[in-house]
């Protein structure tokens, strides 16, 4: 064989090899020849189970008979015409699905026309979980300053020590996990500067005693707010009656106790 014919034979051989295993759009049959006409509505769960390596009987059991009169033996392609409906009442999407088989009748690959149909097999994304409910604001533990201190004093009374020790006992094993904020308040009797200082000293005293009872010092912050944020106003009262009426405003609040 001369060189010219050898080169020609080589080109033909390479062309045949390169085309083997490739599926061009024109290799799909005309959808108008499908039987039943218009194809079928495929079970997506069954279609998702297909994978190369399945035999023709397995594929037929899974997807049914091909739609283009292709036999069981001696054929290397099965073609289907499937319809997909994205939602109830939506216009169906029509796709051609082709499975290729090797000499042993075992599937070696598949193609879609159009290729975008392959995305239809992807399960619909799960709906986003609902946002978590907003955290419930913790109500601070409110202790009357009169139960902790003598009037106009920042020194803990014995009853006050007992009350704070009870607070620490209620924390139990959580005592090393809490983050507490101790806020002191006074009534409006006296100057703002004096009341602010008194509330700060009382808050610091409570913090120091809680530390003595076992709460880590780094877990407690203390601050005073003077006569701000009153709970009662007591307009029209004076003297002893005013002091008594304003008692709810003299308090210490501890946040972070939780449940």
PDB file of C-alpha atoms in Angstrom:
ATOM      1  CA  UNK A   1       0.000   0.000   0.000  1.00  0.00           C
ATOM      2  CA  UNK A   2       1.485   3.329  -1.019  1.00  0.00           C
ATOM      3  CA  UNK A   3       1.903   6.238   1.407  1.00  0.00           C
ATOM      4  CA  UNK A   4      -1.123   8.158   0.070  1.00  0.00           C
ATOM      5  CA  UNK A   5      -3.531   5.297   0.724  1.00  0.00           C
ATOM      6  CA  UNK A   6      -1.921   4.571   4.114  1.00  0.00           C
ATOM      7  CA  UNK A   7      -2.496   8.135   5.265  1.00  0.00           C
ATOM      8  CA  UNK A   8      -6.080   8.061   4.000  1.00  0.00           C
ATOM      9  CA  UNK A   9      -6.796   4.825   5.869  1.00  0.00           C
ATOM     10  CA  UNK A  10      -5.291   6.269   9.047  1.00  0.00           C
ATOM     11  CA  UNK A  11      -7.474   9.397   8.818  1.00  0.00           C
ATOM     12  CA  UNK A  12     -10.626   7.295   8.348  1.00  0.00           C
ATOM     13  CA  UNK A  13      -9.681   5.071  11.286  1.00  0.00           C
ATOM     14  CA  UNK A  14      -8.999   8.037  13.601  1.00  0.00           C
ATOM     15  CA  UNK A  15     -12.258   9.697  12.594  1.00  0.00           C
ATOM     16  CA  UNK A  16     -14.170   6.544  13.408  1.00  0.00           C
ATOM     17  CA  UNK A  17     -12.427   6.196  16.790  1.00  0.00           C
ATOM     18  CA  UNK A  18     -12.946   9.814  17.757  1.00  0.00           C
ATOM     19  CA  UNK A  19     -16.653   9.669  16.977  1.00  0.00           C
ATOM     20  CA  UNK A  20     -17.171   6.485  18.957  1.00  0.00           C
ATOM     21  CA  UNK A  21     -18.762   7.251  22.335  1.00  0.00           C
ATOM     22  CA  UNK A  22     -19.714  10.793  21.361  1.00  0.00           C
ATOM     23  CA  UNK A  23     -23.408  11.677  21.078  1.00  0.00           C
ATOM     24  CA  UNK A  24     -24.291  14.601  18.851  1.00  0.00           C
ATOM     25  CA  UNK A  25     -27.637  16.350  18.864  1.00  0.00           C
ATOM     26  CA  UNK A  26     -28.449  14.780  15.502  1.00  0.00           C
ATOM     27  CA  UNK A  27     -28.068  11.307  17.030  1.00  0.00           C
ATOM     28  CA  UNK A  28     -31.311  11.777  18.933  1.00  0.00           C
ATOM     29  CA  UNK A  29     -34.398  10.504  17.103  1.00  0.00           C
ATOM     30  CA  UNK A  30     -37.188  12.808  15.980  1.00  0.00           C
ATOM     31  CA  UNK A  31     -39.533  13.319  18.965  1.00  0.00           C
ATOM     32  CA  UNK A  32     -42.490  13.024  16.587  1.00  0.00           C
ATOM     33  CA  UNK A  33     -41.710   9.289  16.227  1.00  0.00           C
ATOM     34  CA  UNK A  34     -42.048   8.593  19.959  1.00  0.00           C
ATOM     35  CA  UNK A  35     -44.513   5.962  21.137  1.00  0.00           C
ATOM     36  CA  UNK A  36     -46.661   6.700  22.934  1.00  0.00           C
ATOM     37  CA  UNK A  37     -46.992  10.020  21.159  1.00  0.00           C
ATOM     38  CA  UNK A  38     -45.664  12.864  23.294  1.00  0.00           C
ATOM     39  CA  UNK A  39     -43.660  10.525  25.538  1.00  0.00           C
ATOM     40  CA  UNK A  40     -44.454   9.805  29.162  1.00  0.00           C
ATOM     41  CA  UNK A  41     -44.308  11.534  32.525  1.00  0.00           C
ATOM     42  CA  UNK A  42     -41.345   9.938  34.275  1.00  0.00           C
ATOM     43  CA  UNK A  43     -41.084   9.078  37.948  1.00  0.00           C
ATOM     44  CA  UNK A  44     -38.241  11.324  39.080  1.00  0.00           C
ATOM     45  CA  UNK A  45     -37.288   9.059  41.976  1.00  0.00           C
ATOM     46  CA  UNK A  46     -36.826   6.166  39.525  1.00  0.00           C
ATOM     47  CA  UNK A  47     -34.852   8.314  37.093  1.00  0.00           C
ATOM     48  CA  UNK A  48     -32.512   9.445  39.859  1.00  0.00           C
ATOM     49  CA  UNK A  49     -31.644   5.793  40.550  1.00  0.00           C
ATOM     50  CA  UNK A  50     -30.235   5.264  37.061  1.00  0.00           C
ATOM     51  CA  UNK A  51     -26.436   5.017  36.807  1.00  0.00           C
ATOM     52  CA  UNK A  52     -24.018   3.552  34.248  1.00  0.00           C
ATOM     53  CA  UNK A  53     -23.487  -0.153  34.794  1.00  0.00           C
ATOM     54  CA  UNK A  54     -27.162  -1.122  34.730  1.00  0.00           C
ATOM     55  CA  UNK A  55     -28.392  -3.825  32.385  1.00  0.00           C
ATOM     56  CA  UNK A  56     -31.218  -3.361  29.898  1.00  0.00           C
ATOM     57  CA  UNK A  57     -33.695  -5.429  31.959  1.00  0.00           C
ATOM     58  CA  UNK A  58     -32.850  -3.335  35.024  1.00  0.00           C
ATOM     59  CA  UNK A  59     -33.296  -0.106  33.085  1.00  0.00           C
ATOM     60  CA  UNK A  60     -36.570  -1.312  31.586  1.00  0.00           C
ATOM     61  CA  UNK A  61     -37.879  -2.161  35.041  1.00  0.00           C
ATOM     62  CA  UNK A  62     -36.864   1.282  36.258  1.00  0.00           C
ATOM     63  CA  UNK A  63     -37.915   3.545  33.356  1.00  0.00           C
ATOM     64  CA  UNK A  64     -40.093   1.390  31.144  1.00  0.00           C
ATOM     65  CA  UNK A  65     -39.734   0.463  27.473  1.00  0.00           C
ATOM     66  CA  UNK A  66     -37.862   2.980  25.292  1.00  0.00           C
ATOM     67  CA  UNK A  67     -40.118   5.182  23.203  1.00  0.00           C
ATOM     68  CA  UNK A  68     -38.639   4.611  19.740  1.00  0.00           C
ATOM     69  CA  UNK A  69     -39.211   0.894  19.016  1.00  0.00           C
ATOM     70  CA  UNK A  70     -35.687  -0.060  20.094  1.00  0.00           C
ATOM     71  CA  UNK A  71     -35.326  -3.727  20.878  1.00  0.00           C
ATOM     72  CA  UNK A  72     -33.722  -5.523  23.776  1.00  0.00           C
ATOM     73  CA  UNK A  73     -30.935  -7.272  21.867  1.00  0.00           C
ATOM     74  CA  UNK A  74     -28.300  -5.997  19.500  1.00  0.00           C
ATOM     75  CA  UNK A  75     -28.976  -2.281  20.005  1.00  0.00           C
ATOM     76  CA  UNK A  76     -26.580   0.135  21.604  1.00  0.00           C
ATOM     77  CA  UNK A  77     -28.929   3.014  22.377  1.00  0.00           C
ATOM     78  CA  UNK A  78     -32.247   3.413  24.100  1.00  0.00           C
ATOM     79  CA  UNK A  79     -34.099   6.681  23.683  1.00  0.00           C
ATOM     80  CA  UNK A  80     -36.837   8.097  25.858  1.00  0.00           C
ATOM     81  CA  UNK A  81     -39.065  11.154  25.588  1.00  0.00           C
ATOM     82  CA  UNK A  82     -39.887  12.380  29.083  1.00  0.00           C
ATOM     83  CA  UNK A  83     -42.152  15.141  30.342  1.00  0.00           C
ATOM     84  CA  UNK A  84     -41.538  17.073  33.535  1.00  0.00           C
ATOM     85  CA  UNK A  85     -43.921  19.397  35.302  1.00  0.00           C
ATOM     86  CA  UNK A  86     -42.274  21.841  37.709  1.00  0.00           C
ATOM     87  CA  UNK A  87     -45.426  22.488  39.707  1.00  0.00           C
ATOM     88  CA  UNK A  88     -49.127  21.747  39.663  1.00  0.00           C
ATOM     89  CA  UNK A  89     -50.676  23.221  36.536  1.00  0.00           C
ATOM     90  CA  UNK A  90     -47.340  24.354  35.054  1.00  0.00           C
ATOM     91  CA  UNK A  91     -46.598  23.814  31.362  1.00  0.00           C
ATOM     92  CA  UNK A  92     -44.635  20.550  31.047  1.00  0.00           C
ATOM     93  CA  UNK A  93     -41.006  20.529  29.960  1.00  0.00           C
ATOM     94  CA  UNK A  94     -40.117  17.883  27.346  1.00  0.00           C
ATOM     95  CA  UNK A  95     -36.694  16.260  27.330  1.00  0.00           C
ATOM     96  CA  UNK A  96     -35.034  13.456  25.398  1.00  0.00           C
ATOM     97  CA  UNK A  97     -32.978  10.984  27.391  1.00  0.00           C
ATOM     98  CA  UNK A  98     -30.575   8.577  25.715  1.00  0.00           C
ATOM     99  CA  UNK A  99     -28.785   5.655  27.340  1.00  0.00           C
ATOM    100  CA  UNK A 100     -25.817   4.004  25.603  1.00  0.00           C
ATOM    101  CA  UNK A 101     -24.868   0.362  26.045  1.00  0.00           C
ATOM    102  CA  UNK A 102     -21.643  -1.544  25.503  1.00  0.00           C
ATOM    103  CA  UNK A 103     -21.317  -4.901  23.786  1.00  0.00           C
ATOM    104  CA  UNK A 104     -22.332  -6.716  26.977  1.00  0.00           C
ATOM    105  CA  UNK A 105     -25.667  -4.909  27.164  1.00  0.00           C
ATOM    106  CA  UNK A 106     -24.525  -2.843  30.132  1.00  0.00           C
ATOM    107  CA  UNK A 107     -25.133   0.904  30.102  1.00  0.00           C
ATOM    108  CA  UNK A 108     -22.003   2.996  29.649  1.00  0.00           C
ATOM    109  CA  UNK A 109     -23.381   6.536  29.715  1.00  0.00           C
ATOM    110  CA  UNK A 110     -26.300   8.825  29.026  1.00  0.00           C
ATOM    111  CA  UNK A 111     -27.131  12.134  27.341  1.00  0.00           C
ATOM    112  CA  UNK A 112     -29.880  14.715  27.495  1.00  0.00           C
ATOM    113  CA  UNK A 113     -31.367  16.926  24.837  1.00  0.00           C
ATOM    114  CA  UNK A 114     -31.341  19.726  25.719  1.00  0.00           C
ATOM    115  CA  UNK A 115     -28.475  19.288  28.178  1.00  0.00           C
ATOM    116  CA  UNK A 116     -30.205  21.622  30.630  1.00  0.00           C
ATOM    117  CA  UNK A 117     -32.714  18.839  31.331  1.00  0.00           C
ATOM    118  CA  UNK A 118     -30.101  17.097  33.515  1.00  0.00           C
ATOM    119  CA  UNK A 119     -30.620  19.811  36.132  1.00  0.00           C
ATOM    120  CA  UNK A 120     -34.239  18.718  36.543  1.00  0.00           C
ATOM    121  CA  UNK A 121     -33.024  15.656  38.442  1.00  0.00           C
ATOM    122  CA  UNK A 122     -31.614  17.783  41.224  1.00  0.00           C
ATOM    123  CA  UNK A 123     -33.922  17.708  44.250  1.00  0.00           C
ATOM    124  CA  UNK A 124     -35.610  20.982  45.050  1.00  0.00           C
ATOM    125  CA  UNK A 125     -33.673  22.847  47.726  1.00  0.00           C
ATOM    126  CA  UNK A 126     -35.074  22.446  51.169  1.00  0.00           C
ATOM    127  CA  UNK A 127     -36.978  25.502  52.361  1.00  0.00           C
ATOM    128  CA  UNK A 128     -34.972  27.764  54.587  1.00  0.00           C
ATOM    129  CA  UNK A 129     -35.720  27.159  58.247  1.00  0.00           C
ATOM    130  CA  UNK A 130     -37.796  29.863  59.873  1.00  0.00           C
ATOM    131  CA  UNK A 131     -35.737  32.447  61.737  1.00  0.00           C
ATOM    132  CA  UNK A 132     -35.351  31.696  65.416  1.00  0.00           C
ATOM    133  CA  UNK A 133     -37.663  33.615  67.701  1.00  0.00           C
ATOM    134  CA  UNK A 134     -36.095  36.725  69.172  1.00  0.00           C
ATOM    135  CA  UNK A 135     -34.507  36.052  72.515  1.00  0.00           C
ATOM    136  CA  UNK A 136     -36.724  36.799  75.452  1.00  0.00           C
ATOM    137  CA  UNK A 137     -35.280  39.626  77.466  1.00  0.00           C
ATOM    138  CA  UNK A 138     -34.278  38.349  80.880  1.00  0.00           C
ATOM    139  CA  UNK A 139     -35.953  40.017  83.806  1.00  0.00           C
ATOM    140  CA  UNK A 140     -33.208  40.953  86.262  1.00  0.00           C
ATOM    141  CA  UNK A 141     -33.381  39.799  89.850  1.00  0.00           C
ATOM    142  CA  UNK A 142     -34.577  42.855  91.787  1.00  0.00           C
ATOM    143  CA  UNK A 143     -33.676  43.154  95.480  1.00  0.00           C
ATOM    144  CA  UNK A 144     -34.816  46.020  97.636  1.00  0.00           C
ATOM    145  CA  UNK A 145     -31.861  48.083  98.820  1.00  0.00           C
ATOM    146  CA  UNK A 146     -33.633  48.404 102.170  1.00  0.00           C
ATOM    147  CA  UNK A 147     -33.304  44.618 102.500  1.00  0.00           C
ATOM    148  CA  UNK A 148     -29.559  44.857 101.906  1.00  0.00           C
ATOM    149  CA  UNK A 149     -28.466  48.129 103.472  1.00  0.00           C
ATOM    150  CA  UNK A 150     -29.458  50.557 106.160  1.00  0.00           C
ATOM    151  CA  UNK A 151     -30.877  53.826 104.864  1.00  0.00           C
ATOM    152  CA  UNK A 152     -28.160  55.975 103.238  1.00  0.00           C
ATOM    153  CA  UNK A 153     -25.540  53.214 103.788  1.00  0.00           C
ATOM    154  CA  UNK A 154     -23.389  51.088 101.489  1.00  0.00           C
ATOM    155  CA  UNK A 155     -22.512  48.517 104.181  1.00  0.00           C
ATOM    156  CA  UNK A 156     -24.290  45.200 103.860  1.00  0.00           C
ATOM    157  CA  UNK A 157     -26.567  44.291 106.741  1.00  0.00           C
ATOM    158  CA  UNK A 158     -26.635  40.706 108.009  1.00  0.00           C
ATOM    159  CA  UNK A 159     -29.999  40.193 106.322  1.00  0.00           C
ATOM    160  CA  UNK A 160     -28.504  41.472 103.088  1.00  0.00           C
ATOM    161  CA  UNK A 161     -25.591  39.040 103.289  1.00  0.00           C
ATOM    162  CA  UNK A 162     -28.013  36.164 103.837  1.00  0.00           C
ATOM    163  CA  UNK A 163     -30.079  37.231 100.830  1.00  0.00           C
ATOM    164  CA  UNK A 164     -27.041  37.394  98.530  1.00  0.00           C
ATOM    165  CA  UNK A 165     -25.712  34.052  99.790  1.00  0.00           C
ATOM    166  CA  UNK A 166     -29.073  32.593  98.838  1.00  0.00           C
ATOM    167  CA  UNK A 167     -28.658  34.034  95.332  1.00  0.00           C
ATOM    168  CA  UNK A 168     -25.279  32.315  94.933  1.00  0.00           C
ATOM    169  CA  UNK A 169     -26.672  28.996  96.195  1.00  0.00           C
ATOM    170  CA  UNK A 170     -29.436  29.220  93.586  1.00  0.00           C
ATOM    171  CA  UNK A 171     -26.795  29.241  90.840  1.00  0.00           C
ATOM    172  CA  UNK A 172     -25.518  25.821  91.876  1.00  0.00           C
ATOM    173  CA  UNK A 173     -22.982  24.403  89.381  1.00  0.00           C
ATOM    174  CA  UNK A 174     -23.654  27.336  87.016  1.00  0.00           C
ATOM    175  CA  UNK A 175     -21.783  29.659  89.325  1.00  0.00           C
ATOM    176  CA  UNK A 176     -18.663  29.390  87.141  1.00  0.00           C
ATOM    177  CA  UNK A 177     -20.557  30.002  83.893  1.00  0.00           C
ATOM    178  CA  UNK A 178     -22.682  33.078  84.560  1.00  0.00           C
ATOM    179  CA  UNK A 179     -21.928  36.640  83.548  1.00  0.00           C
ATOM    180  CA  UNK A 180     -23.604  38.971  86.037  1.00  0.00           C
ATOM    181  CA  UNK A 181     -24.273  42.692  85.949  1.00  0.00           C
ATOM    182  CA  UNK A 182     -25.062  44.339  89.284  1.00  0.00           C
ATOM    183  CA  UNK A 183     -26.794  47.728  89.020  1.00  0.00           C
ATOM    184  CA  UNK A 184     -27.498  49.948  92.014  1.00  0.00           C
ATOM    185  CA  UNK A 185     -30.294  52.553  92.198  1.00  0.00           C
ATOM    186  CA  UNK A 186     -31.272  55.147  94.789  1.00  0.00           C
ATOM    187  CA  UNK A 187     -34.325  57.320  95.329  1.00  0.00           C
ATOM    188  CA  UNK A 188     -34.406  61.010  94.354  1.00  0.00           C
ATOM    189  CA  UNK A 189     -33.791  62.384  97.827  1.00  0.00           C
ATOM    190  CA  UNK A 190     -30.474  64.239  97.794  1.00  0.00           C
ATOM    191  CA  UNK A 191     -28.329  65.559  94.978  1.00  0.00           C
ATOM    192  CA  UNK A 192     -27.817  63.638  91.744  1.00  0.00           C
ATOM    193  CA  UNK A 193     -24.059  63.431  92.332  1.00  0.00           C
ATOM    194  CA  UNK A 194     -24.507  62.019  95.831  1.00  0.00           C
ATOM    195  CA  UNK A 195     -27.116  59.509  94.723  1.00  0.00           C
ATOM    196  CA  UNK A 196     -24.934  58.345  91.820  1.00  0.00           C
ATOM    197  CA  UNK A 197     -21.996  57.777  94.166  1.00  0.00           C
ATOM    198  CA  UNK A 198     -24.152  55.920  96.696  1.00  0.00           C
ATOM    199  CA  UNK A 199     -25.590  53.635  94.013  1.00  0.00           C
ATOM    200  CA  UNK A 200     -22.094  52.867  92.723  1.00  0.00           C
ATOM    201  CA  UNK A 201     -20.801  52.022  96.197  1.00  0.00           C
ATOM    202  CA  UNK A 202     -23.768  49.746  96.872  1.00  0.00           C
ATOM    203  CA  UNK A 203     -23.328  47.933  93.556  1.00  0.00           C
ATOM    204  CA  UNK A 204     -19.603  47.469  94.269  1.00  0.00           C
ATOM    205  CA  UNK A 205     -20.371  46.120  97.744  1.00  0.00           C
ATOM    206  CA  UNK A 206     -22.815  43.571  96.339  1.00  0.00           C
ATOM    207  CA  UNK A 207     -20.259  42.520  93.713  1.00  0.00           C
ATOM    208  CA  UNK A 208     -17.526  42.041  96.331  1.00  0.00           C
ATOM    209  CA  UNK A 209     -19.789  39.909  98.504  1.00  0.00           C
ATOM    210  CA  UNK A 210     -20.842  37.709  95.565  1.00  0.00           C
ATOM    211  CA  UNK A 211     -17.155  37.145  94.785  1.00  0.00           C
ATOM    212  CA  UNK A 212     -16.583  36.152  98.415  1.00  0.00           C
ATOM    213  CA  UNK A 213     -19.394  33.620  98.031  1.00  0.00           C
ATOM    214  CA  UNK A 214     -17.724  31.928  95.037  1.00  0.00           C
ATOM    215  CA  UNK A 215     -18.721  33.814  91.891  1.00  0.00           C
ATOM    216  CA  UNK A 216     -15.603  34.425  89.731  1.00  0.00           C
ATOM    217  CA  UNK A 217     -14.581  38.073  89.946  1.00  0.00           C
ATOM    218  CA  UNK A 218     -14.190  38.312  86.170  1.00  0.00           C
ATOM    219  CA  UNK A 219     -17.829  37.275  85.751  1.00  0.00           C
ATOM    220  CA  UNK A 220     -19.372  40.224  87.571  1.00  0.00           C
ATOM    221  CA  UNK A 221     -19.619  43.861  86.515  1.00  0.00           C
ATOM    222  CA  UNK A 222     -21.007  46.530  88.859  1.00  0.00           C
ATOM    223  CA  UNK A 223     -22.409  49.968  88.025  1.00  0.00           C
ATOM    224  CA  UNK A 224     -24.547  52.622  89.681  1.00  0.00           C
ATOM    225  CA  UNK A 225     -27.276  54.687  88.061  1.00  0.00           C
ATOM    226  CA  UNK A 226     -28.333  56.934  90.911  1.00  0.00           C
ATOM    227  CA  UNK A 227     -31.968  57.996  90.919  1.00  0.00           C
ATOM    228  CA  UNK A 228     -32.532  57.306  87.211  1.00  0.00           C
ATOM    229  CA  UNK A 229     -35.165  54.831  86.005  1.00  0.00           C
ATOM    230  CA  UNK A 230     -37.499  55.236  88.997  1.00  0.00           C
ATOM    231  CA  UNK A 231     -40.262  52.716  89.494  1.00  0.00           C
ATOM    232  CA  UNK A 232     -42.491  55.148  91.429  1.00  0.00           C
ATOM    233  CA  UNK A 233     -42.772  58.965  91.533  1.00  0.00           C
ATOM    234  CA  UNK A 234     -44.583  59.710  94.833  1.00  0.00           C
ATOM    235  CA  UNK A 235     -45.678  63.241  93.934  1.00  0.00           C
ATOM    236  CA  UNK A 236     -47.167  65.114  96.875  1.00  0.00           C
ATOM    237  CA  UNK A 237     -45.426  63.075  99.573  1.00  0.00           C
ATOM    238  CA  UNK A 238     -42.785  64.473 101.915  1.00  0.00           C
ATOM    239  CA  UNK A 239     -40.827  63.604 105.027  1.00  0.00           C
ATOM    240  CA  UNK A 240     -41.092  60.059 106.304  1.00  0.00           C
ATOM    241  CA  UNK A 241     -43.992  59.351 103.990  1.00  0.00           C
ATOM    242  CA  UNK A 242     -41.808  60.256 100.988  1.00  0.00           C
ATOM    243  CA  UNK A 243     -38.979  57.994 102.132  1.00  0.00           C
ATOM    244  CA  UNK A 244     -41.434  55.130 102.548  1.00  0.00           C
ATOM    245  CA  UNK A 245     -43.134  55.779  99.229  1.00  0.00           C
ATOM    246  CA  UNK A 246     -39.836  55.896  97.316  1.00  0.00           C
ATOM    247  CA  UNK A 247     -38.638  52.542  98.721  1.00  0.00           C
ATOM    248  CA  UNK A 248     -39.170  50.637  95.426  1.00  0.00           C
ATOM    249  CA  UNK A 249     -36.689  52.961  93.713  1.00  0.00           C
ATOM    250  CA  UNK A 250     -33.954  52.020  96.191  1.00  0.00           C
ATOM    251  CA  UNK A 251     -32.913  48.715  94.763  1.00  0.00           C
ATOM    252  CA  UNK A 252     -30.172  46.498  93.378  1.00  0.00           C
ATOM    253  CA  UNK A 253     -30.792  44.570  90.160  1.00  0.00           C
ATOM    254  CA  UNK A 254     -28.716  41.549  89.126  1.00  0.00           C
ATOM    255  CA  UNK A 255     -28.877  40.494  85.479  1.00  0.00           C
ATOM    256  CA  UNK A 256     -27.553  37.193  84.140  1.00  0.00           C
ATOM    257  CA  UNK A 257     -28.987  34.913  86.805  1.00  0.00           C
ATOM    258  CA  UNK A 258     -31.172  33.195  84.179  1.00  0.00           C
ATOM    259  CA  UNK A 259     -32.947  29.923  84.907  1.00  0.00           C
TER     260      UNK A 259
END
